[in-house]
Coordinates of C-alpha atoms in Angstrom, one line a residue:
Chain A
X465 CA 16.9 37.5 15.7
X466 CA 13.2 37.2 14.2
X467 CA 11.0 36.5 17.2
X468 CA 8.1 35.2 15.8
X469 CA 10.4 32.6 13.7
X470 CA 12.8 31.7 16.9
X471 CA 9.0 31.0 19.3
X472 CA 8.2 28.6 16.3
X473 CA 11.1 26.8 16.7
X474 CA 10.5 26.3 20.5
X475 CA 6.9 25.2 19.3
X476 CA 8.3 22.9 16.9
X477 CA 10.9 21.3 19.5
X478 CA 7.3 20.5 21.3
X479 CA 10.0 20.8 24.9
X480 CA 7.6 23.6 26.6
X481 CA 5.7 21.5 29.6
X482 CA 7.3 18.6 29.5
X483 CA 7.3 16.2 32.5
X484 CA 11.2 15.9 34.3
X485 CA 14.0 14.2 32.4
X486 CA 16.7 12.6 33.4
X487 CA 19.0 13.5 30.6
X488 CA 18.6 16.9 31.5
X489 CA 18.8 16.7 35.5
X490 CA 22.3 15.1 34.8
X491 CA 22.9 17.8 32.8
X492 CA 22.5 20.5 34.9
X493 CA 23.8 18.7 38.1
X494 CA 27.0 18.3 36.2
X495 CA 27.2 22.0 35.5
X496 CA 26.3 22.9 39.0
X497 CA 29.2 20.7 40.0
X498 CA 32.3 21.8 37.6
X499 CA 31.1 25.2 38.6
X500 CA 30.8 25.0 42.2
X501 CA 27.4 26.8 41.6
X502 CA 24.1 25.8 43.5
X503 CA 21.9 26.5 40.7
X504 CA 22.2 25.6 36.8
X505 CA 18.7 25.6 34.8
X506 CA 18.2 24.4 31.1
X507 CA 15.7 27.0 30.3
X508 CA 13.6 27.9 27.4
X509 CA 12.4 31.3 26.6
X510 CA 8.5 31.2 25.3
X511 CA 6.7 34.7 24.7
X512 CA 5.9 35.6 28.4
X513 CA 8.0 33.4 30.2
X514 CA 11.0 31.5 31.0
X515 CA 10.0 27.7 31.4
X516 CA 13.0 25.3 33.0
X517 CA 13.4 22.2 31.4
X518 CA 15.7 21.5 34.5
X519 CA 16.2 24.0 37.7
X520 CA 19.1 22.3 39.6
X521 CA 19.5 24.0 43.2
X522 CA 15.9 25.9 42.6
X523 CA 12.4 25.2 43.5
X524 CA 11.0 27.5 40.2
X525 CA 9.1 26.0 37.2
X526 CA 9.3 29.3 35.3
X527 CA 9.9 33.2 35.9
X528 CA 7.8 35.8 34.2
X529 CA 10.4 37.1 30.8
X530 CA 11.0 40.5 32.0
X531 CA 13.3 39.4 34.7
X532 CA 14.5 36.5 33.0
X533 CA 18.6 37.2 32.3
X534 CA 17.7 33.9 30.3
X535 CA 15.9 36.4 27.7
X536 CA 18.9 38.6 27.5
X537 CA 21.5 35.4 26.7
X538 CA 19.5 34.2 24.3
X539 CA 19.9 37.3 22.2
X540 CA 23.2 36.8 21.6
X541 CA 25.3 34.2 20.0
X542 CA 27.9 33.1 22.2
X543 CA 28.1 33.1 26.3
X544 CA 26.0 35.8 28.3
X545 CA 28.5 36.3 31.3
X546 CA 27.2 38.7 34.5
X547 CA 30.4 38.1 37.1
X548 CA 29.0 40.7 39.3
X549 CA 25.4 41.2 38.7
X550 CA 25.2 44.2 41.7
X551 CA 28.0 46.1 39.5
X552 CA 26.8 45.2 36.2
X553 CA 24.9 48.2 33.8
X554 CA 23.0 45.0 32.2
X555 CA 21.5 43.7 35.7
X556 CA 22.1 46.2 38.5
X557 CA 18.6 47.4 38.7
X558 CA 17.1 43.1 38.0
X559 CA 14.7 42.7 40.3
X560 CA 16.4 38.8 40.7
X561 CA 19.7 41.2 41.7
X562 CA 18.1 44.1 43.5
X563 CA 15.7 42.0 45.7
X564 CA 15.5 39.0 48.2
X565 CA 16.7 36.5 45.3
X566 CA 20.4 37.9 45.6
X567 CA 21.5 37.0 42.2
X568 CA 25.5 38.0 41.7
X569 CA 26.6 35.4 39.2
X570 CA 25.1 34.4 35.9
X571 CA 26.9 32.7 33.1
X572 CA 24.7 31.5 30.0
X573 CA 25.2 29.8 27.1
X574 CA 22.3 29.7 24.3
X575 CA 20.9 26.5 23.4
X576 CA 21.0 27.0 19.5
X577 CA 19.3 25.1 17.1
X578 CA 20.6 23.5 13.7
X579 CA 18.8 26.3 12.2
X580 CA 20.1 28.9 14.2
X581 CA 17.8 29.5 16.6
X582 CA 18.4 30.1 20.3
X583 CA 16.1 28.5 22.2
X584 CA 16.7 28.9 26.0
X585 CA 20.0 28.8 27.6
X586 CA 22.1 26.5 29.5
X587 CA 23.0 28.6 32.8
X588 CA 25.0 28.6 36.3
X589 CA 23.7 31.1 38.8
X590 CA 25.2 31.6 42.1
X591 CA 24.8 34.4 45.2
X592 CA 28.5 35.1 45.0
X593 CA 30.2 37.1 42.5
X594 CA 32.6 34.9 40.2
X595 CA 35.2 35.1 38.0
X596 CA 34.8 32.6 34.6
X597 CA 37.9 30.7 33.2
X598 CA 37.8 30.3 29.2
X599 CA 38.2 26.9 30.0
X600 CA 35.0 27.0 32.3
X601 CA 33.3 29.1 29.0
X602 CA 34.5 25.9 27.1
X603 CA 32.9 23.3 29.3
X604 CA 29.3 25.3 29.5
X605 CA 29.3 25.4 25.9
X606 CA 29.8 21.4 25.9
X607 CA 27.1 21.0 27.9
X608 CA 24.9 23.0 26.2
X609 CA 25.9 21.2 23.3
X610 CA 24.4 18.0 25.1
X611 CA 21.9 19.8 26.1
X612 CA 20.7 20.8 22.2
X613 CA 21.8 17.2 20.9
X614 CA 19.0 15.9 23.1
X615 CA 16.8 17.9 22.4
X616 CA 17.3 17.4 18.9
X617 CA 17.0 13.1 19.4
X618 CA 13.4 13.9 20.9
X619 CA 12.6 16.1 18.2
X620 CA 13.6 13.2 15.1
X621 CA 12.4 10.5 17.3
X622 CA 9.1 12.2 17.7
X623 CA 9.0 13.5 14.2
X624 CA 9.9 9.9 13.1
X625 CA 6.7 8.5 14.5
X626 CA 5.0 11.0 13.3
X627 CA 6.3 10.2 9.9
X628 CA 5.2 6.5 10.2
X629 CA 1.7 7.4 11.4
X630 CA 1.3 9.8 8.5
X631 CA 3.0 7.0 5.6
X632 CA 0.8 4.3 7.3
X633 CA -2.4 6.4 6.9
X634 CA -1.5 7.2 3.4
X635 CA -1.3 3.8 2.8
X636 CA -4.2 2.4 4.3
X637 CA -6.0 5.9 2.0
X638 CA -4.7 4.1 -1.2
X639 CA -5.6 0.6 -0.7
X640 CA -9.0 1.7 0.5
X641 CA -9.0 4.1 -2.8
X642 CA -7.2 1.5 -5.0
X643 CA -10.5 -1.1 -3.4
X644 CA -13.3 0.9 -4.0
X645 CA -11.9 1.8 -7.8
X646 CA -12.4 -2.4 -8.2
X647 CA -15.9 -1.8 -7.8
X648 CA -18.9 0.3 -9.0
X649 CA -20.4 2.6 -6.4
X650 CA -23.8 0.8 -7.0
X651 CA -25.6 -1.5 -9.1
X652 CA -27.9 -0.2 -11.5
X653 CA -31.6 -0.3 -11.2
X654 CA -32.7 -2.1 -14.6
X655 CA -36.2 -2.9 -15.3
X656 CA -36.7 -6.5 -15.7
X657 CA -33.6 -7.7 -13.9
X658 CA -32.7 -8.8 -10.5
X659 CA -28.5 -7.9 -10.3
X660 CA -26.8 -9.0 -7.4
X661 CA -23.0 -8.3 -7.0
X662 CA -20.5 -9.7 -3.7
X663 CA -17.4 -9.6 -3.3
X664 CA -14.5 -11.3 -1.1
X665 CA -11.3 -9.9 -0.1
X666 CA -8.3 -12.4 1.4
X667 CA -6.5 -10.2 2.8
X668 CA -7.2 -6.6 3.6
X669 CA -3.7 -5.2 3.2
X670 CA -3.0 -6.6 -0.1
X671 CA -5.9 -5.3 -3.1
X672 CA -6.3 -8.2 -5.0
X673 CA -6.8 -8.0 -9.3
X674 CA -10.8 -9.6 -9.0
X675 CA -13.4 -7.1 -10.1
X676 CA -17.0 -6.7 -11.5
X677 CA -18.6 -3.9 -12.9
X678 CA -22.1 -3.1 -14.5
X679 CA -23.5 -0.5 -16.2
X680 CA -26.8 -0.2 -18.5
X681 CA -26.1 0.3 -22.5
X682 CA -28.6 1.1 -25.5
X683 CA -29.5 -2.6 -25.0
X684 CA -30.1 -3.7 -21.8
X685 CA -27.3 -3.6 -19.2
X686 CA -23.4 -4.9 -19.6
X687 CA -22.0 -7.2 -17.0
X688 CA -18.4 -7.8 -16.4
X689 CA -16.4 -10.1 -14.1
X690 CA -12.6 -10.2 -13.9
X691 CA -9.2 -10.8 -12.7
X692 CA -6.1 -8.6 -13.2
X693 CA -3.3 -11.0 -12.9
X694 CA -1.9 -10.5 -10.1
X695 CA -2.2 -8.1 -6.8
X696 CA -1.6 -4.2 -5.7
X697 CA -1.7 -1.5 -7.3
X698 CA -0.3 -2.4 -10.5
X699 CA -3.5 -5.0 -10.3
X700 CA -6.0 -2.4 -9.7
X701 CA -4.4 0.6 -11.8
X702 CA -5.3 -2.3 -14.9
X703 CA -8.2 -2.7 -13.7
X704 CA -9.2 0.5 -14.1
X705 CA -8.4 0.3 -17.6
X706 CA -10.8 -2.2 -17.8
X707 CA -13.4 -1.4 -16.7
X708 CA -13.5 2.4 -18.3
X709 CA -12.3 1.1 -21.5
X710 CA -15.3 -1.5 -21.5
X711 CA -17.8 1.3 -20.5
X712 CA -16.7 3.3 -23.6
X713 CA -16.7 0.5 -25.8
X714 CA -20.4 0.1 -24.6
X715 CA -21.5 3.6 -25.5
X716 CA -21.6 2.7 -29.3
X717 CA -22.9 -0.2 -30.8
X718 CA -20.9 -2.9 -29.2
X719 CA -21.1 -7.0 -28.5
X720 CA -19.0 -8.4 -25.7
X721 CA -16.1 -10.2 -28.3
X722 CA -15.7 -7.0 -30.2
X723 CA -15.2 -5.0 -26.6
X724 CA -12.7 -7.8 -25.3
X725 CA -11.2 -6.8 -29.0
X726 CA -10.7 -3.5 -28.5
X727 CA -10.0 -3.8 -24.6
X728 CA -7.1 -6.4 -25.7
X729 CA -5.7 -3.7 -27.9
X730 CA -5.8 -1.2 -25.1
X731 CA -3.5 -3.3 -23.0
X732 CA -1.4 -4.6 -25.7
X733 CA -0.7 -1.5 -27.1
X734 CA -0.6 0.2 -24.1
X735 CA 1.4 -2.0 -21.6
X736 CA 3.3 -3.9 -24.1
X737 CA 6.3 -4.1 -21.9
X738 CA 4.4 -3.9 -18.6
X739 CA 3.3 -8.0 -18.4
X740 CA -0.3 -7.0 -17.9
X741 CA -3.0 -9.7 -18.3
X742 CA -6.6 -9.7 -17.0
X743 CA -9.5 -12.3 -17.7
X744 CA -13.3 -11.4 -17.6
X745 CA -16.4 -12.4 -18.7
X746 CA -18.9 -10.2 -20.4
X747 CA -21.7 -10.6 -20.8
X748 CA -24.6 -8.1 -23.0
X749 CA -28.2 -8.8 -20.7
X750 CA -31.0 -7.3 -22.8
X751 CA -34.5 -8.0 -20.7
X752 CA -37.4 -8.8 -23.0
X753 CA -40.9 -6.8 -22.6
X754 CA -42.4 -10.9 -21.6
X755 CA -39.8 -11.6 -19.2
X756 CA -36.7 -13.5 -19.5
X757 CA -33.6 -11.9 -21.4
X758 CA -31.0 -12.2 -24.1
X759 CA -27.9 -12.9 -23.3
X760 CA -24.8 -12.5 -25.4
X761 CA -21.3 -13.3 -23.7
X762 CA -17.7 -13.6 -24.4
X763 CA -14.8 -14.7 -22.5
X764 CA -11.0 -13.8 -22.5
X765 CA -9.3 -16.6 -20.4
X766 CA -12.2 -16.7 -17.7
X767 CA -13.7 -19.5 -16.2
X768 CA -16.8 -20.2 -18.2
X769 CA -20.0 -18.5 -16.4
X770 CA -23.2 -20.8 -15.6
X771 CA -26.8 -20.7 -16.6
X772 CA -29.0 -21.9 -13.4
X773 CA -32.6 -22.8 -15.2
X774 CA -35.4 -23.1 -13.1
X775 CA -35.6 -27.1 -13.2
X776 CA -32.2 -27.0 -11.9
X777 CA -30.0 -27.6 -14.5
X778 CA -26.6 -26.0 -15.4
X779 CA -25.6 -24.6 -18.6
X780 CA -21.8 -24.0 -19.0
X781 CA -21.7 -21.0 -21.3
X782 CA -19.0 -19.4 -23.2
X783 CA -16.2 -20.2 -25.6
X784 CA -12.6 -19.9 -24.5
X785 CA -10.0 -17.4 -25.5
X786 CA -6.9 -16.2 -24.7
X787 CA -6.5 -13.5 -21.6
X788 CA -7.1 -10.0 -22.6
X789 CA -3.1 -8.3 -22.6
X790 CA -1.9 -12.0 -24.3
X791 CA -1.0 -11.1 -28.3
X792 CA -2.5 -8.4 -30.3
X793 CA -5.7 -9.0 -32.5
X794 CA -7.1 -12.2 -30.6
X795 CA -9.9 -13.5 -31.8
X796 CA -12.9 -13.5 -29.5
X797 CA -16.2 -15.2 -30.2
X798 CA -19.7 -14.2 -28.7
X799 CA -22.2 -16.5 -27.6
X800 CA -25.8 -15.8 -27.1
X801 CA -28.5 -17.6 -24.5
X802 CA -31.9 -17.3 -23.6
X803 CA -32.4 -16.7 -20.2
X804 CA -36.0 -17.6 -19.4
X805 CA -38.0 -15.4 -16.5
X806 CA -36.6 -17.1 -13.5
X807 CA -33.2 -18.6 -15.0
X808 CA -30.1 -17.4 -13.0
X809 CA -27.1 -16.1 -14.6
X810 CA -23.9 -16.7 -12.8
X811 CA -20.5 -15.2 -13.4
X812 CA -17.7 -15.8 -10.8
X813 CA -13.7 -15.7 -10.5
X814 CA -11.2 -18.2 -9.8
X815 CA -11.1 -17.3 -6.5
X816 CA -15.0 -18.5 -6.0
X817 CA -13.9 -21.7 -7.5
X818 CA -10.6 -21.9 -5.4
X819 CA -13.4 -21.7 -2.4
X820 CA -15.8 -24.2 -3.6
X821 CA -13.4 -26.9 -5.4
X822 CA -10.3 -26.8 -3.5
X823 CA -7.0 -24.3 -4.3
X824 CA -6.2 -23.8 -7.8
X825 CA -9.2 -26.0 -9.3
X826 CA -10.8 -24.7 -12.0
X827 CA -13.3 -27.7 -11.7
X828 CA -17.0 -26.4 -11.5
X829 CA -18.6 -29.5 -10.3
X830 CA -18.9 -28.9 -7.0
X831 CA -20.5 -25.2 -8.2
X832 CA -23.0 -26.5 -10.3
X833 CA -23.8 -29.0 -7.8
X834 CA -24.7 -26.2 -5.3
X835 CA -26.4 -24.3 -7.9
X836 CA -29.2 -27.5 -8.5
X837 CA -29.7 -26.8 -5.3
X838 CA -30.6 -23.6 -5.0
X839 CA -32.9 -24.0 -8.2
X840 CA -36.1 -22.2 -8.2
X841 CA -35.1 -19.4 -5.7
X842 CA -34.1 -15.9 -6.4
X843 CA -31.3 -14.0 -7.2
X844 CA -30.6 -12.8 -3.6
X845 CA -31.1 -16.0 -2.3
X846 CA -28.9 -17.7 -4.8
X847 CA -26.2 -14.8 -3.7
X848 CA -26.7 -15.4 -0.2
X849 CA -26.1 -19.5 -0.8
X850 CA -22.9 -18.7 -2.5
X851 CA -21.2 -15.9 -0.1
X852 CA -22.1 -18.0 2.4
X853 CA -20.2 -20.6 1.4
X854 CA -17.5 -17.9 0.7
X855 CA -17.4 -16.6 4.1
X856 CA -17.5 -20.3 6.1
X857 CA -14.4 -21.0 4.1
X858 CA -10.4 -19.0 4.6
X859 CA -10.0 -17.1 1.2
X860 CA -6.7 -18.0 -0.3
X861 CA -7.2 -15.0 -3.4
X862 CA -10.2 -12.8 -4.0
X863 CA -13.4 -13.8 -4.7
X864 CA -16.4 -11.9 -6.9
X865 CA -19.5 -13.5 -8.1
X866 CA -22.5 -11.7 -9.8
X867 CA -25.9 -13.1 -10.1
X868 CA -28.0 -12.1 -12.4
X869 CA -32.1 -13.3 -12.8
X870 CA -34.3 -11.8 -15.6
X871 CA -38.0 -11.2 -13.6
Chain B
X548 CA 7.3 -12.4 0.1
X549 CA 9.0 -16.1 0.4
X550 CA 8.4 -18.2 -2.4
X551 CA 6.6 -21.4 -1.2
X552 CA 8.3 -23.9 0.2
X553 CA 7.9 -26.6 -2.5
X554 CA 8.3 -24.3 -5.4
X555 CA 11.4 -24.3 -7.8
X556 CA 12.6 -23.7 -10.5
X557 CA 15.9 -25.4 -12.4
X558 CA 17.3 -23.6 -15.9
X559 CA 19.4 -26.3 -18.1
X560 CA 20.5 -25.3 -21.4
X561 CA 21.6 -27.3 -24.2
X562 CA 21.8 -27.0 -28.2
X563 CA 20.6 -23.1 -27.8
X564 CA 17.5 -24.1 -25.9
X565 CA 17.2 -23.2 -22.5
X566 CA 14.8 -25.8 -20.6
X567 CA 12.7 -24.1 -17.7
X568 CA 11.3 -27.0 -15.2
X569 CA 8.9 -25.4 -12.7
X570 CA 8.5 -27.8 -10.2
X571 CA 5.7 -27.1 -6.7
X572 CA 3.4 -24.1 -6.6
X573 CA 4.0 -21.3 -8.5
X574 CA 2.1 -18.1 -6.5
X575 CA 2.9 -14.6 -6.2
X576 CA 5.5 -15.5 -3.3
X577 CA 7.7 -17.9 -6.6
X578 CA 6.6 -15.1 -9.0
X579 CA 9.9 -12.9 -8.6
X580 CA 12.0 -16.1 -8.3
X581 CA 10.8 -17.6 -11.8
X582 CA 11.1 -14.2 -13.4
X583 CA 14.8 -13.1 -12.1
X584 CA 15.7 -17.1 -12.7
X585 CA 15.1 -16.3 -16.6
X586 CA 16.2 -13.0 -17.0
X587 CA 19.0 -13.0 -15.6
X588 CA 20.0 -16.6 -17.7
X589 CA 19.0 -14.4 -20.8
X590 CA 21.1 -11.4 -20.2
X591 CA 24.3 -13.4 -19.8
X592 CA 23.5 -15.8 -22.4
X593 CA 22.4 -15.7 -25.8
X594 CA 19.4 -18.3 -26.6
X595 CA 17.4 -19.2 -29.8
X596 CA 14.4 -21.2 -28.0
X597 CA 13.2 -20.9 -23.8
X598 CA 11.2 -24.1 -23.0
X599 CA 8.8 -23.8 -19.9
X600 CA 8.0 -26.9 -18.4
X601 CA 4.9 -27.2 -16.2
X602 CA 4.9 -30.7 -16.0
X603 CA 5.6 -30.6 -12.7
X604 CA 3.8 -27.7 -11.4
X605 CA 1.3 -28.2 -8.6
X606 CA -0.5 -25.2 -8.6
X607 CA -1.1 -21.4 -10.6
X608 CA -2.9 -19.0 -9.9
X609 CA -3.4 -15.8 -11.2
X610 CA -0.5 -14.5 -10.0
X611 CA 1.6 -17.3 -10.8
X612 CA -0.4 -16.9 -14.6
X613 CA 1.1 -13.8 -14.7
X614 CA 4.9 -15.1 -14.1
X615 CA 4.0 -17.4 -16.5
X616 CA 3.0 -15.0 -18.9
X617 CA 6.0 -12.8 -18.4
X618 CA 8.2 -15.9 -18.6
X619 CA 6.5 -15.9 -23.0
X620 CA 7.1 -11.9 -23.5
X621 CA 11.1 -12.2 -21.4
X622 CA 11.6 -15.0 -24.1
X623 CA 10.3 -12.7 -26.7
X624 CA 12.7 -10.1 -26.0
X625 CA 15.3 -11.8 -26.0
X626 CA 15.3 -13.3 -29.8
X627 CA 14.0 -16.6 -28.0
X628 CA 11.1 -18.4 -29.5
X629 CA 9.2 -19.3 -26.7
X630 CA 7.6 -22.9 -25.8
X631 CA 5.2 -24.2 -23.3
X632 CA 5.4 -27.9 -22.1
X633 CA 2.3 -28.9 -20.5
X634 CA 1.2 -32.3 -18.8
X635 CA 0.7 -33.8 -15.5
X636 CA -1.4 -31.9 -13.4
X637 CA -5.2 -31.8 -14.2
X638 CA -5.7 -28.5 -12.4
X639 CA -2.9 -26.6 -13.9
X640 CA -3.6 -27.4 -17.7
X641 CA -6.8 -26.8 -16.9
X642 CA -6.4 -23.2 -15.3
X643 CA -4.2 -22.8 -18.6
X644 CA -6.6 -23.9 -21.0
X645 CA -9.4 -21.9 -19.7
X646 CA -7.0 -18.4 -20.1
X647 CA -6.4 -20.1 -23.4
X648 CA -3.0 -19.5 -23.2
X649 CA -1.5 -23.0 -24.3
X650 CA -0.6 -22.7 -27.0
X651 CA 3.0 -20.3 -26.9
X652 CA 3.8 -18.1 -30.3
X653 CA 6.5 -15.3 -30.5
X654 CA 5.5 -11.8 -30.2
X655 CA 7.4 -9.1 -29.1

C-alpha cells in the first residue's frame, strides 16, 4: 500500500482527535461482548502513532506505531489474527507481549475505505490466548463494516456542508460581480459639469436590470440610464451588452438615436430568441466654454428624463420609442436642450418613480413637484433630496437616478 | 417565486384566435405562469391570431413588461399574428406607452 496516499486518506476522513462518540463506544463494546474480550479499540494508524477512535476495556488515547500490532493489520487486506502472541514469530519479541502489558490475543480487522485504503483497524485484545471461529472472523468484519459506514456518514455529512458553504460563497461572488458590472467603477471628472450618480437596490440577493453608466466622448460626456427587463443574471449579462455596446458606439461620431439604433440591432440580432428588452435614456452632455451645456437625448421605452431650471420649472424631455430588443430597425429620434449654467438634468428609472408616485406609476407629478423644490441648489444637493426620499421609502424594484448640472 | 395572489390569466379560443385576459398584477412572480399559459396553448394548438388583453391588469413592471414582451415574439413563432388590447388602467397603458410598445406587429 502507498503510505503517503493511505495517511491522506486518514487526513481526509478528518477522524484523528476527535472528541468520544457514541456510535463508536457501542461499537466496540459490542465487540468486546461477542468476544468475551476486555478490550476492543477502533484505531487509526497516522504516521507516528496509533490514535483510538474508541479503547473499550483501556485507559490509552494512543500508542507510539512501532508497537502498534494495529500498524501490522492494516497492511493487509483481510483479518490480522495473533491467537498466541507469546508463541507467535510476528509478536513474540512486542514489547505489548514481552512486557507488563501481557498481550496474548489480537484479532484485527482493517477499516478499509471505498477507495481502498485501510485506515486503522477494528480489534479485540485479550491477556489469554484464544482460538477464532470463522464465524467470530465474520462478525468482526461486520463490525468493522459499521465501523467504516460511519465513518464514511461523517465524512459526506461534513463534506456536504462544506459543499454548501463553498456554492453559497460562489454565489454571493457572482451577484456581487454580476452588481458591480451594472455600474461604472467611477464617474468621470469632466470639466464644466457636476455628475452625480445613486443607486438603490430592493433586494440584495436578487441583481436587479436598473443601470447607469457614463463615460466622456469627443464631445462632451455620454450619459445613460436603464433597465434590462427583468432580474438576475440574464438581466445583468444584457446589461453588459449595453452598456459596452453604447461605449463603442460613442468612440466615432455618434448621437444618442443612432446609438439606441445600433444597440437595438445588437440585441435583436443577437438575442433574437432570447426575449431580451432594456429601456434607457441617453443622453450626449457637451459643456460650453460660458457655462451651461448642450444636451442631445434619445429614449428607447424610458420614462422621459427632466430638465430642473433654476426658476424651478420642469421640462419633460424626450420623445418616446419603442424598448431597445422590441423589432429590428426602430426608429429613434434625438432631441436637443439647452441646459443653462445651474439647470439640472435628471434621468431616473421606473423604480425611482415606483418610489415617489406609488407602485407601477409612471406618473412624474409628484417628481417634478419635488424637483421645484429643490430649485436653485446643486447637483449634490438635488441627489441627496432624491435618495433620501429613496431610502425613507421600502423599494419594491431597483432604483437609479443621475443628476447632472452644467457649472 | 409564487405568482401574486390576484394575478391570472384565462386562454379562450374561438374562430382561430386565441384571447389572452390578464387579470391582477403581472410581476416577475406571474411571469412564468403567463408564459407556460401561452406556450403550452400554442404547442398543442394551431392559431392564426393571439390576443393579449390588459384590460384588466392592475400593475407591470419591468418584469412583467418582459412577459409581456415574450407573450408578442411566442405568438410570432408560432404563425400567430399577435395583438394587444389595451384599456382600463391609467398606470398600465401608461407604463406601455412610454416603452412604446402598443402598438403589436408580427416579427419573428
Amino acid at each position: 500500500m502507498n503510505e503517503p496516499q493511505r495517511l491522506d486518506a486518514v487526513r481526509r476522513y478528518d477522524v484523528l482527535d476527535t472528541p468520544p462518540d457514541g456510535a463508536f463506544e457501542r461499537v466496540t463494546a459490542m465487540a468486546a461482548r461477542l468476544f468475551d474480550v476486555p478490550i476492543s479499540i477502533v484505531s487509526i494508524v497516522d504516521s507516528d502513532r496509533i490514535w483510538f477512535k474508541s479503547h473499550h476495556g483501556l485507559d490509552v488515547d494512543e500508542i507510539g506505531r512501532d508497537p502498534g500490532l494495529c500498524a501490522s493489520a492494516i497492511l493487509q487486506d483481510g483479518p490480522w489474527l495473533v491467537t498466541d502472541a507469546a508463541c507467535d514469530p510476528r509478536t513474540l519479541t512486542n514489547p505489548l507481549v514481552a512486557g507488563e502489558f501481557g498481550l496474548r490475543f489480537y484479532a484485527g480487522m482493517p477499516l478499509t475505505t471505498h477507495d481502498g485504503y485501510n485506515l486503522g483497524t477494528l480489534c479485540v485484545i485479550d491477556r489469554e490466548p484464544r482460538r477464532v471461529s470463522d464465524a467470530e472472523v465474520a462478525t468482526l468484519r461486520d463490525l468493522a463494516s459499521v465501523v467504516m459506514d460511519e465513518l464514511e456518514l461523517r465524512l459526506s455529512a461534513r463534506n456536504t456542508v462544506t459543499l454548501q458553504e463553498q456554492l453559497r460563497q460562489q454565489a454571493e461572488d457572482v451577484a456581487r460581480t454580476l452588481q458591480d458590472s451594472l455600474l461604472p467603477a467611477e464617474l468621470p471628472q469632466v470639466p464644466g459639469l457636476d455628475v452625480q450618480a445613486r443607486y438603490h437596490v430592493a433586494n440584495r440577493d436578487r441583481v436587479g436590470g436598473d443601470f447607469y453608466d457614463v463615460f466622456p466622448c469627443d464631445t462632451g460626456v455620454a450619459v445613460v440610464v436603464g433597465d434590462a427587463c427583468g432580474k438576475g443574471a440574464k438581466a445583468a449579462a444584457l446589461t453588459g451588452t449595453a452598456r459596452w455596446c453604447l461605449r463603442t458606439v460613442a468612440l466615432g461620431a455618434w448621437t444618442p438615436a443612432q446609438a439606441l439604433h445600433r444597440l437595438n440591432e445588437v440585441i435583436v440580432r443577437g438575442h433574437a430568441n432570447a426575449e431580451r428588452y432594456a429601456t434607457l435614456a441617453l443622453a450626449a452632455v457637451q459643456p460650453l466654454t460660458g457655462g451651461g451645456a448642450d444636451l442631445t437625448l434619445a429614449l428607447a421605452g424610458h420614462p422621459h428624463p427632466l430638465v430642473l431650471r433654476r426658476d424651478g420649472t420642469v421640462d419633460r424631455i424626450g420623445i418616446t420609442a419603442p424598448v431597445a430588443g422590441w423589432a429590428p430597425d426602430i426608429a429613434y429620434t434625438d432631441v436637443t436642450a439647452q441646459l443653462a449654467s445651474g439647470d439640472i438634468l435628471v434621468m431616473f428609472t421606473d423604480g425611482t418613480l415606483d418610489v415617489i408616485s406609488g407602485r407601477g406609476s409612471m406618473d412624474d407629478t409628484q417628481l417634478r413637484a419635488l424637483l421645484t423644490e429643490a430649485a436653485g441648489r446643486t447637483a449634490a444637493e438635488v441627489a441627496d433630496a432624491l435618495d433620501d426620499r429613496l431610502s425613507r421609502s421600502r423599494l419594491s424594484d431597483d432604483a437609479a437616478f443621475l443628476v447632472i448640472q452644467p457649472t | 417565486m409564487t405568482s401574486a395572489p390576484n394575478f391570472g390569466v384565462q386562454c379562450r379560443a374561438s374562430d382561430g384566435t386565441l384571447h389572452v385576459r390578464i387579470t391582477g398584477d403581472l410581476d416577475l412572480g406571474a411571469e412564468p405562469t403567463l408564459i407556460e399559459a401561452l406556450s403550452d396553448y400554442l404547442s398543442k394548438h394551431q392559431m392564426s391570431r393571439v390576443v393579449v388583453d390588459v384590460t384588466a391588469t392592475t400593475f407591470i413592471d419591468s418584469s412583467g413588461l418582459r412577459a409581456l414582451l415574450r407573450c408578442r415574439d411566442i405568438a410570432s413563432r408560432a404563425q400567430a399574428a399577435p395583438t394587444l388590447v389595451l384599456g382600463g388602467n391609467d398606470r398600465v397603458q401608461s407604463l406601455l406607452q412610454i416603452a412604446g410598445v402598443t402598438d403589436w406587429f408580427d416579427y419573428a
